[in-house]
mmCIF file of C-alpha atoms in Angstrom:
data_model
loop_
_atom_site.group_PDB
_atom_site.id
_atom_site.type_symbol
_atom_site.label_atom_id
_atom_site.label_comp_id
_atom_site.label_asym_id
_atom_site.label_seq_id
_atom_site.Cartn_x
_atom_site.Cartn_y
_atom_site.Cartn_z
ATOM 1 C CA UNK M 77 0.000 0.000 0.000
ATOM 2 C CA UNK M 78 0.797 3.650 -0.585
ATOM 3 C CA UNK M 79 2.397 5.672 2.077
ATOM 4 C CA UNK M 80 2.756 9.617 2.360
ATOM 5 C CA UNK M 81 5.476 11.094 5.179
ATOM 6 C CA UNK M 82 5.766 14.784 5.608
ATOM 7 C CA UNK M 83 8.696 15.750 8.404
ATOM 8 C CA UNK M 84 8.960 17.688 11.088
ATOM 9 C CA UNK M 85 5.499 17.858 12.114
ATOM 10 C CA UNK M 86 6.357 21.373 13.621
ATOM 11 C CA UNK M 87 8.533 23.717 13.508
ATOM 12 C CA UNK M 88 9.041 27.214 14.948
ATOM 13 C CA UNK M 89 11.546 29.799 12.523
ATOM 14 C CA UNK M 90 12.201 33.354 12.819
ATOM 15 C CA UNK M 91 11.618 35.456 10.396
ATOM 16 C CA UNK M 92 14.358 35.518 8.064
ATOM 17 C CA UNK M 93 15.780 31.891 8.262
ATOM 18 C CA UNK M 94 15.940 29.149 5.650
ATOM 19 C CA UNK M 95 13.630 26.603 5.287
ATOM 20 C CA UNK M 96 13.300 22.776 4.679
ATOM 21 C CA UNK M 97 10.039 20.512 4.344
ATOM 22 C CA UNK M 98 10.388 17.406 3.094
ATOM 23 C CA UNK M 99 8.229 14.852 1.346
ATOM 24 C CA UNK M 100 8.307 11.019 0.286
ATOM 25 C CA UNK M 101 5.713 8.422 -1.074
ATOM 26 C CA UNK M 102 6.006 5.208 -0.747
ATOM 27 C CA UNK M 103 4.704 2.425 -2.841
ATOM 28 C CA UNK M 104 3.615 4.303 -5.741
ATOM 29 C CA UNK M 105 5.867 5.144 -9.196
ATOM 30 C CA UNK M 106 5.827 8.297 -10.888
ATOM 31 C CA UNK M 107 2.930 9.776 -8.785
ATOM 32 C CA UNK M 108 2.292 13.382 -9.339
ATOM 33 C CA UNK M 109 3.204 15.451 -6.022
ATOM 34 C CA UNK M 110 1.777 18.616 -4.922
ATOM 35 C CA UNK M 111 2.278 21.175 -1.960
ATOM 36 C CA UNK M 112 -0.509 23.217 -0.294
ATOM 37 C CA UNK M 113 -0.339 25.525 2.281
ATOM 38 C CA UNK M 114 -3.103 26.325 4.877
ATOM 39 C CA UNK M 115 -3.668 28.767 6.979
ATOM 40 C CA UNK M 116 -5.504 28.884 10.281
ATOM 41 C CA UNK M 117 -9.343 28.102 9.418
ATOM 42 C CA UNK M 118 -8.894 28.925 5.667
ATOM 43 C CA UNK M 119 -8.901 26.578 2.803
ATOM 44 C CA UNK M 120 -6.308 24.766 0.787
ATOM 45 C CA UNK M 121 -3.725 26.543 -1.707
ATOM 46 C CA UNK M 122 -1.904 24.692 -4.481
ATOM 47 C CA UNK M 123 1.643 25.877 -4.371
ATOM 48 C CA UNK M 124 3.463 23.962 -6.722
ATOM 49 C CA UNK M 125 3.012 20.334 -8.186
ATOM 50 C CA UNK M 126 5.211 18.110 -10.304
ATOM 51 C CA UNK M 127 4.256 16.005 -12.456
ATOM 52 C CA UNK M 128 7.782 13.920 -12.568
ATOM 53 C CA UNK M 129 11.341 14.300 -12.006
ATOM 54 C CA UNK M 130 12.757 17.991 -12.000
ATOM 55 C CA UNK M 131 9.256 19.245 -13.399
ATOM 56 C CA UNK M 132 8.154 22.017 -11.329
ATOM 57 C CA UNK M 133 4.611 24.280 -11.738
ATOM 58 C CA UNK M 134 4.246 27.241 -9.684
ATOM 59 C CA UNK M 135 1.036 28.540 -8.318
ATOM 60 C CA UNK M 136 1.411 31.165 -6.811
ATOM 61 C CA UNK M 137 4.497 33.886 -6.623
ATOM 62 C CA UNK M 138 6.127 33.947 -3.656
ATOM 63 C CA UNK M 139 9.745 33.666 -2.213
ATOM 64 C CA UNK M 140 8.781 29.481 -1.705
ATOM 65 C CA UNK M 141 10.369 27.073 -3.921
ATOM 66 C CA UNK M 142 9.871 23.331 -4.578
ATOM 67 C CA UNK M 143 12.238 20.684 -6.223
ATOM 68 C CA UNK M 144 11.841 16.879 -6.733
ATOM 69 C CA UNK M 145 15.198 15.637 -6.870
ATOM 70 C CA UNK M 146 13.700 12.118 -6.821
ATOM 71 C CA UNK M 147 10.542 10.470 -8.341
ATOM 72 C CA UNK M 148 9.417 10.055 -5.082
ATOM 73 C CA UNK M 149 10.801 12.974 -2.864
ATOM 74 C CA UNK M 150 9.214 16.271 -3.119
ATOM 75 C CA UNK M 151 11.217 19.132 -1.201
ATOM 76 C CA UNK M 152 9.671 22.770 -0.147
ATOM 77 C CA UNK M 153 12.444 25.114 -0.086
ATOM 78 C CA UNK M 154 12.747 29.145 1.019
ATOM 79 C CA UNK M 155 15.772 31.105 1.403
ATOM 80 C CA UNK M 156 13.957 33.689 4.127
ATOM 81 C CA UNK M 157 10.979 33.385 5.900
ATOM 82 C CA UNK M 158 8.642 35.720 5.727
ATOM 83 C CA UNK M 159 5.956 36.223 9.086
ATOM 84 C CA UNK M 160 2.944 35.545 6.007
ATOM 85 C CA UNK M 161 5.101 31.841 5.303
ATOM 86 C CA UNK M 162 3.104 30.633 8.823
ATOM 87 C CA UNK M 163 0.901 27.811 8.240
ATOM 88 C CA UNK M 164 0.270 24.129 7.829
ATOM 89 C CA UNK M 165 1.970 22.630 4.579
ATOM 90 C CA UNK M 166 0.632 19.976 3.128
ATOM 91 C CA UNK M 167 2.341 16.873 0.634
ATOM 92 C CA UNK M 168 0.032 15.155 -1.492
ATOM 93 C CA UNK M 169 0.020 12.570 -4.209
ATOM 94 C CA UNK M 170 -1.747 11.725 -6.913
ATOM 95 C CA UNK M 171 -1.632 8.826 -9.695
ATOM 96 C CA UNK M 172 -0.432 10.415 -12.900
ATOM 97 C CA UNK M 173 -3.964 10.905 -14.424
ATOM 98 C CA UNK M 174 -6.005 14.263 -14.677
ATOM 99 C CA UNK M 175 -8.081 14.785 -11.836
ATOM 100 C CA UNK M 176 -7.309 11.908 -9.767
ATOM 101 C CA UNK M 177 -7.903 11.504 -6.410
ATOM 102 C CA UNK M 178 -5.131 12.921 -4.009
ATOM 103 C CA UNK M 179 -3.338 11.554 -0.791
ATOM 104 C CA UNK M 180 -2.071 13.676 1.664
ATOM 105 C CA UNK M 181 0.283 13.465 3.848
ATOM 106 C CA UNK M 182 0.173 14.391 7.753
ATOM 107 C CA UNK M 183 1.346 17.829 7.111
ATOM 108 C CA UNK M 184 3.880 20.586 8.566
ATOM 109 C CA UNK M 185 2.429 23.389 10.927
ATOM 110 C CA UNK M 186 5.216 26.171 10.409
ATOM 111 C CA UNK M 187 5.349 29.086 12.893
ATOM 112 C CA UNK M 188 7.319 32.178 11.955
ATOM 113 C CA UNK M 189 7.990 34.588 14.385
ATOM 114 C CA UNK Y 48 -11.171 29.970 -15.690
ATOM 115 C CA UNK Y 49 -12.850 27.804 -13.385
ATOM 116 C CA UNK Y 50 -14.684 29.188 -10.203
ATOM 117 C CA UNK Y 51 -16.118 26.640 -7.610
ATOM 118 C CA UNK Y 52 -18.552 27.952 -5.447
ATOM 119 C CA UNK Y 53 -18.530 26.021 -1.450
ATOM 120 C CA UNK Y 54 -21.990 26.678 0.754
ATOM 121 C CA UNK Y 55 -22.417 26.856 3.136
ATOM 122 C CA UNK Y 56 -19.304 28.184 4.736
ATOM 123 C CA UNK Y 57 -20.043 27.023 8.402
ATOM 124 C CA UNK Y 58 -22.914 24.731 9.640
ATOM 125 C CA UNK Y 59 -24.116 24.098 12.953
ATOM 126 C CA UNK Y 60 -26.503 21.133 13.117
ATOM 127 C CA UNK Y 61 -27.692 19.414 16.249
ATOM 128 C CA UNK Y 62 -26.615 15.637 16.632
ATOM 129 C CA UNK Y 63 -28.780 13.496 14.571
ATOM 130 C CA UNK Y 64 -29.926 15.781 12.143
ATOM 131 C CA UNK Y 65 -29.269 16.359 8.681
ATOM 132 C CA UNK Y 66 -26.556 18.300 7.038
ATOM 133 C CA UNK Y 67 -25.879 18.736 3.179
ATOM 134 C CA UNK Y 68 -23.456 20.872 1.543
ATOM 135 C CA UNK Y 69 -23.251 21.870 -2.441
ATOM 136 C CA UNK Y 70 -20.455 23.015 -4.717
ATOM 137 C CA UNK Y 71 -21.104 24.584 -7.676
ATOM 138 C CA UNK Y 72 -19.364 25.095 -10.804
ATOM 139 C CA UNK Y 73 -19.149 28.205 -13.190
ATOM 140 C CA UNK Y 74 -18.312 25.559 -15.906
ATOM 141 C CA UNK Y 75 -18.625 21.525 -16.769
ATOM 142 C CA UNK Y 76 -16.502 19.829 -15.405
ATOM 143 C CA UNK Y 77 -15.083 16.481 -15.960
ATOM 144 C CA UNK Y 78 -15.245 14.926 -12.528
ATOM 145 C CA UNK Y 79 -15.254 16.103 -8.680
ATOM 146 C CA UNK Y 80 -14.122 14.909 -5.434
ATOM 147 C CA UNK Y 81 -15.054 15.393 -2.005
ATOM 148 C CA UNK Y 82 -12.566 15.242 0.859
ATOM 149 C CA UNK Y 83 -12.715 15.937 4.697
ATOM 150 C CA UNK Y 84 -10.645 17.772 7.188
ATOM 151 C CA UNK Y 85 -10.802 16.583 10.565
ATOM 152 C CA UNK Y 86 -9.964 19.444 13.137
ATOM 153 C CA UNK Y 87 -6.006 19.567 13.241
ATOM 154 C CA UNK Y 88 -5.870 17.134 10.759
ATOM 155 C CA UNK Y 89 -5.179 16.491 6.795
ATOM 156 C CA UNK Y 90 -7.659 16.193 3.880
ATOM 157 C CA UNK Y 91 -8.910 12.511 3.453
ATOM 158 C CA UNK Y 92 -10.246 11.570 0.160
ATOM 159 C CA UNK Y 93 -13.934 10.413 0.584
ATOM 160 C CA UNK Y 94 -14.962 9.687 -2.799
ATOM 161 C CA UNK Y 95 -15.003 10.820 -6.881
ATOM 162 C CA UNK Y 96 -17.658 11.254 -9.321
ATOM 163 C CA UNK Y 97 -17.904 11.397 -12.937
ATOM 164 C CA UNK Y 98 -20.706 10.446 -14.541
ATOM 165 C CA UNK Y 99 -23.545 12.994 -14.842
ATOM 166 C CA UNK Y 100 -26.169 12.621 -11.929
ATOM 167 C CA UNK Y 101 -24.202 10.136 -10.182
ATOM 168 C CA UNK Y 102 -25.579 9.190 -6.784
ATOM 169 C CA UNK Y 103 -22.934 7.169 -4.745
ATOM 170 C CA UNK Y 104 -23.552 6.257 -0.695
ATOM 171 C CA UNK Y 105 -20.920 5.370 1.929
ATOM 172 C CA UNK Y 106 -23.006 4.596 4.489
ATOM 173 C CA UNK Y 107 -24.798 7.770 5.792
ATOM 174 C CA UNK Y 108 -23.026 10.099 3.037
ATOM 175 C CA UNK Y 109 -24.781 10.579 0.357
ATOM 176 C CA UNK Y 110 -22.605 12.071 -3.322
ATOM 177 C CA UNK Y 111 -24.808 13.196 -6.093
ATOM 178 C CA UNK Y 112 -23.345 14.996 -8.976
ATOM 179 C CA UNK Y 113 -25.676 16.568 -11.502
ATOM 180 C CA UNK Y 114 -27.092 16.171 -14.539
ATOM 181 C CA UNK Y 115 -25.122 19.484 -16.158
ATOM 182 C CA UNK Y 116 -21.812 18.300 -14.039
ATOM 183 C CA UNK Y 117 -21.708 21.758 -12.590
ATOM 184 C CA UNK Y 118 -22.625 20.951 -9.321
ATOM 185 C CA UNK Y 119 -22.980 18.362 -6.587
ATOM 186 C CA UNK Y 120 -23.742 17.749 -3.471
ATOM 187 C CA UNK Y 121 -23.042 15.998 0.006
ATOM 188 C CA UNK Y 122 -25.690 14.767 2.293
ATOM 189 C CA UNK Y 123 -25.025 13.686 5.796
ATOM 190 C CA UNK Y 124 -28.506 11.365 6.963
ATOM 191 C CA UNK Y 125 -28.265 11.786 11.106
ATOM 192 C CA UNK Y 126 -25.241 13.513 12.073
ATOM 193 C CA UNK Y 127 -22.773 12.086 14.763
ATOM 194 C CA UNK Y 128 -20.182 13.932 16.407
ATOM 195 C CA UNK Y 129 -17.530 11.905 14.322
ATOM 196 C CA UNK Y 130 -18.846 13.753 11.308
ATOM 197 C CA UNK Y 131 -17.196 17.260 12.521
ATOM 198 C CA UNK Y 132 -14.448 18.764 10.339
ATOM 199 C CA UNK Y 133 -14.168 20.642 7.127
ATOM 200 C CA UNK Y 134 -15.707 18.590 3.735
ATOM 201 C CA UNK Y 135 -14.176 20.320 0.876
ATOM 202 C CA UNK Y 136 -14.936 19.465 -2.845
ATOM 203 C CA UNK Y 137 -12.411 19.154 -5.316
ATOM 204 C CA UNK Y 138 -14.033 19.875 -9.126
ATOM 205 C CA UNK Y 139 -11.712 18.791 -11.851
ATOM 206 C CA UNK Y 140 -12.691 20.411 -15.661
ATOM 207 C CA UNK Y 141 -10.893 17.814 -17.175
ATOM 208 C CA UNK Y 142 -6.913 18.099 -18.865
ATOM 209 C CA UNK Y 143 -4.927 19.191 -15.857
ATOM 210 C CA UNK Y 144 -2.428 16.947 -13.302
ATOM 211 C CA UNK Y 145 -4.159 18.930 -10.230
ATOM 212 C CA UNK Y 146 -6.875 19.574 -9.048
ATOM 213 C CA UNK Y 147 -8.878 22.862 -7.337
ATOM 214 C CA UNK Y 148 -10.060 22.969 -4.033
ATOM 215 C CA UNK Y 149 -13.678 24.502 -2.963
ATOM 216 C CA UNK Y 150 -13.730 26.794 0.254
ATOM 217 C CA UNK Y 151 -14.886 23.549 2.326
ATOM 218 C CA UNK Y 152 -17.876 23.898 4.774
ATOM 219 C CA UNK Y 153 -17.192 23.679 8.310
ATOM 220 C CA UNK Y 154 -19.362 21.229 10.193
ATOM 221 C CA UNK Y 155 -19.518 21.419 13.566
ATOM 222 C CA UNK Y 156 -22.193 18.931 15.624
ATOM 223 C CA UNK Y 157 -23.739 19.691 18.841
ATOM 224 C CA UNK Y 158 -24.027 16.773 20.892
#
């Protein structure tokens, strides 16, 4: 069976630091992979999703990044935090058809302060 | 481009009743999902539909999807406190690797 694992869970960053989410799937091949981010009480936004190695869409401008260096490892990058970054980032996977159904992971509740 | 339409945005039933929310579509759209978002917790796929007035049941959910494809709807028969969280639909027009996300509707049951 298919597993999703999102790491850390939490994590507190001033404002201004470098940050780090990573992403893996398990048991799948080629699976597209997609970031959201949250924020308190709102509703999902697509950040970026890839739909294989080193293929990248963006979303939405910001001063986030994404890579897959891997066919399963999806990576959420930013150089400096910004206090707006704060929210709960979610991984999710999908089988490489349009509109199929996604799998997310447990997800990443960033504070920046 | 597409716009999805989530309503309610917040819902307050009283254990054991009823609770239904709708998405709607500005255009037709190939399929749709549904997910929900237990409080701290990540979006769970519930279930997809694509054919036109599709009525699917997972024990007391009910999924229809209309005749157009522009809209559909989740019914909750007798609400249990297990059913709070966020139910969010997820319309798909049909071409793309992602999907879009509705606004969700917030469920919260009293006990």
């Amino acid at each position: 069976s298919q597993t999703i694992h999102q790491w850390p869970a939490t994590l507190v960053q001033p404002v201004g630091s470098p940050l780090s989410l990573e992403c893996t799937v398990e048991g799948t091949s080629n699976p597209n992979l997609y970031w959201y981010r949250q924020a308190a009480g709102r509703g999902l936004q697509l950040l970026f999703y890839s739909v294989g190695i080193g293929q990248i869409s963006s979303e939405v401008p910001q001063n986030l990044s994404a890579s897959r260096p891997q066919d399963r490892q999806f990576i959420l990058s930013s150089k400096k935090l910004l206090l707006s970054d704060s929210g709960f980032y979610l991984c999710a996977w999908s089988l490489a058809q349009a509109g199929g159904a996604e799998y997310f992971g447990p997800g990443t509740r960033l504070t920046v302060l | 481009g597409q716009q999805v339409m989530q309503i309610p945005q917040y819902q307050h039933v009283q254990e054991g009743e009823d609770f239904t929310t709708y998405c709607n579509s500005s255009t037709t759209l190939s399929n749709i999902q549904w997910y929900k978002q237990r409080p701290g917790g990540h979006p769970v796929f519930l279930i997809q539909l694509v054919k036109s007035g599709e009525v699917k049941k997972q024990k007391r959910l009910t999924f229809q999807f209309g005749e157009a494809k522009k809209n559909s709807s989740l019914h909750i028969t007798a609400t249990q406190t297990t059913d709070v969280g966020t139910y969010f639909c997820a319309p798909n027009s049909g071409g793309y690797q992602k999907v879009t996300f509705g606004t969700g509707t917030k469920l919260q049951v009293i006990p």
